[in-house]
């Protein structure tokens, strides 16, 4: 249902380095690259993730209540992506762990621009 998700950045080069390393943990690589945005995906026909310099020329800001959730293949991948995010300078928003009785295992962090992300696996 979701084609792609975009987050704003105020430093595309810094954000690109962060997401190149982080999304590689999920098997994604750059799909498209322009002066003001970069798109990553696992395959050209799957949903994608992108970071953009805001089109209106204003500062990128964090949306209150906005979060991007990245799907992992298993709990070990949740742990690995979370560790990589922290290693790359992300801020902890919730260490990996079981979140609900329905098998939802997740971790939360904020990227270098303060955007909130989740990586999760459902059993």
Short mmCIF file of C-alpha atoms in Angstrom, two decimals:
data_model
loop_
_atom_site.label_atom_id
_atom_site.label_comp_id
_atom_site.label_asym_id
_atom_site.label_seq_id
_atom_site.Cartn_x
_atom_site.Cartn_y
_atom_site.Cartn_z
CA UNK A 1 0.00 0.00 0.00
CA UNK A 2 2.82 2.47 0.78
CA UNK A 3 4.93 3.47 -2.21
CA UNK A 4 7.57 5.45 -0.33
CA UNK A 5 8.15 7.47 2.82
CA UNK A 6 10.10 10.72 2.92
CA UNK A 7 11.81 12.54 5.77
CA UNK A 8 13.30 16.02 5.68
CA UNK A 9 16.95 16.76 6.32
CA UNK A 10 19.01 19.90 6.71
CA UNK A 11 22.24 18.13 5.73
CA UNK A 12 21.77 15.72 2.82
CA UNK A 13 25.38 14.52 2.81
CA UNK A 14 25.33 13.64 6.52
CA UNK A 15 21.89 12.06 6.25
CA UNK A 16 22.96 10.04 3.19
CA UNK A 17 25.93 8.55 5.03
CA UNK A 18 23.70 7.65 8.00
CA UNK A 19 21.02 5.98 5.86
CA UNK A 20 23.49 4.27 3.49
CA UNK A 21 24.90 2.38 6.48
CA UNK A 22 21.63 1.93 8.35
CA UNK A 23 19.46 0.75 5.46
CA UNK A 24 22.19 -1.62 4.25
CA UNK A 25 21.36 -3.60 7.42
CA UNK A 26 17.93 -4.20 5.83
CA UNK A 27 19.39 -5.01 2.40
CA UNK A 28 18.46 -1.66 0.84
CA UNK A 29 20.61 0.44 -1.42
CA UNK A 30 20.29 3.74 -3.25
CA UNK A 31 17.68 3.61 -5.97
CA UNK A 32 17.68 7.28 -7.06
CA UNK A 33 19.86 10.27 -6.23
CA UNK A 34 19.41 13.95 -7.03
CA UNK A 35 20.86 17.21 -5.69
CA UNK A 36 18.05 17.57 -3.14
CA UNK A 37 16.98 13.99 -2.33
CA UNK A 38 18.04 10.34 -2.21
CA UNK A 39 15.83 7.24 -2.37
CA UNK A 40 16.68 3.75 -1.03
CA UNK A 41 14.87 0.46 -1.65
CA UNK A 42 15.42 -3.29 -1.65
CA UNK A 43 14.17 -3.52 -5.24
CA UNK A 44 12.87 -0.95 -7.74
CA UNK A 45 9.34 -2.34 -7.41
CA UNK A 46 9.12 -2.40 -3.59
CA UNK A 47 8.29 0.40 -1.18
CA UNK A 48 11.08 2.91 -0.72
CA UNK A 49 12.51 5.37 1.80
CA UNK A 50 13.88 8.82 1.00
CA UNK A 51 15.38 11.92 2.58
CA UNK A 52 14.86 15.37 1.09
CA UNK A 53 16.00 18.93 1.46
CA UNK A 54 12.62 20.69 1.89
CA UNK A 55 11.27 21.94 -1.43
CA UNK A 56 10.13 25.25 0.06
CA UNK A 57 13.69 26.14 1.11
CA UNK A 58 12.78 26.30 4.80
CA UNK A 59 14.43 24.27 7.55
CA UNK A 60 13.43 20.62 7.83
CA UNK A 61 11.65 20.00 11.13
CA UNK A 62 10.49 16.91 12.96
CA UNK A 63 6.77 16.17 12.72
CA UNK A 64 5.15 15.79 16.12
CA UNK A 65 3.63 12.31 16.18
CA UNK A 66 5.32 11.27 12.93
CA UNK A 67 7.33 8.04 12.91
CA UNK A 68 8.64 5.81 10.15
CA UNK A 69 8.51 2.07 10.88
CA UNK A 70 11.03 -0.18 9.14
CA UNK A 71 10.16 -3.87 8.81
CA UNK A 72 12.82 -6.42 9.77
CA UNK A 73 12.94 -10.11 8.82
CA UNK A 74 13.56 -11.30 12.39
CA UNK A 75 14.44 -10.16 15.91
CA UNK A 76 18.16 -10.40 15.23
CA UNK A 77 17.78 -7.93 12.38
CA UNK A 78 15.84 -5.56 14.67
CA UNK A 79 18.74 -5.72 17.12
CA UNK A 80 21.34 -5.20 14.36
CA UNK A 81 19.57 -2.20 12.82
CA UNK A 82 19.11 -0.60 16.24
CA UNK A 83 22.79 -1.14 17.12
CA UNK A 84 23.84 0.31 13.77
CA UNK A 85 21.62 3.37 14.26
CA UNK A 86 23.12 4.07 17.69
CA UNK A 87 26.64 3.46 16.34
CA UNK A 88 25.94 6.02 13.60
CA UNK A 89 24.91 8.66 16.12
CA UNK A 90 21.15 8.10 16.44
CA UNK A 91 19.49 8.83 19.78
CA UNK A 92 17.87 5.99 21.70
CA UNK A 93 14.07 6.16 21.98
CA UNK A 94 13.53 2.58 23.18
CA UNK A 95 15.89 -0.39 23.19
CA UNK A 96 14.89 -3.59 21.34
CA UNK A 97 12.29 -5.64 23.13
CA UNK A 98 8.89 -7.28 23.14
CA UNK A 99 6.25 -4.53 23.01
CA UNK A 100 3.00 -6.49 23.05
CA UNK A 101 1.69 -10.00 23.63
CA UNK A 102 0.93 -10.31 19.91
CA UNK A 103 4.59 -10.90 18.94
CA UNK A 104 5.51 -7.27 18.19
CA UNK A 105 9.27 -6.88 18.81
CA UNK A 106 10.63 -3.38 18.20
CA UNK A 107 13.25 -0.73 18.86
CA UNK A 108 13.00 3.04 18.50
CA UNK A 109 15.54 5.76 17.70
CA UNK A 110 15.90 9.27 16.28
CA UNK A 111 18.09 9.93 13.25
CA UNK A 112 20.64 12.75 13.02
CA UNK A 113 17.90 15.27 12.15
CA UNK A 114 15.69 14.17 15.06
CA UNK A 115 13.22 12.13 12.99
CA UNK A 116 11.76 9.20 14.93
CA UNK A 117 12.09 5.71 13.48
CA UNK A 118 11.10 2.25 14.58
CA UNK A 119 12.44 -1.09 13.40
CA UNK A 120 10.20 -4.05 14.15
CA UNK A 121 9.35 -7.69 13.54
CA UNK A 122 6.03 -9.43 14.02
CA UNK A 123 6.08 -13.12 14.87
#
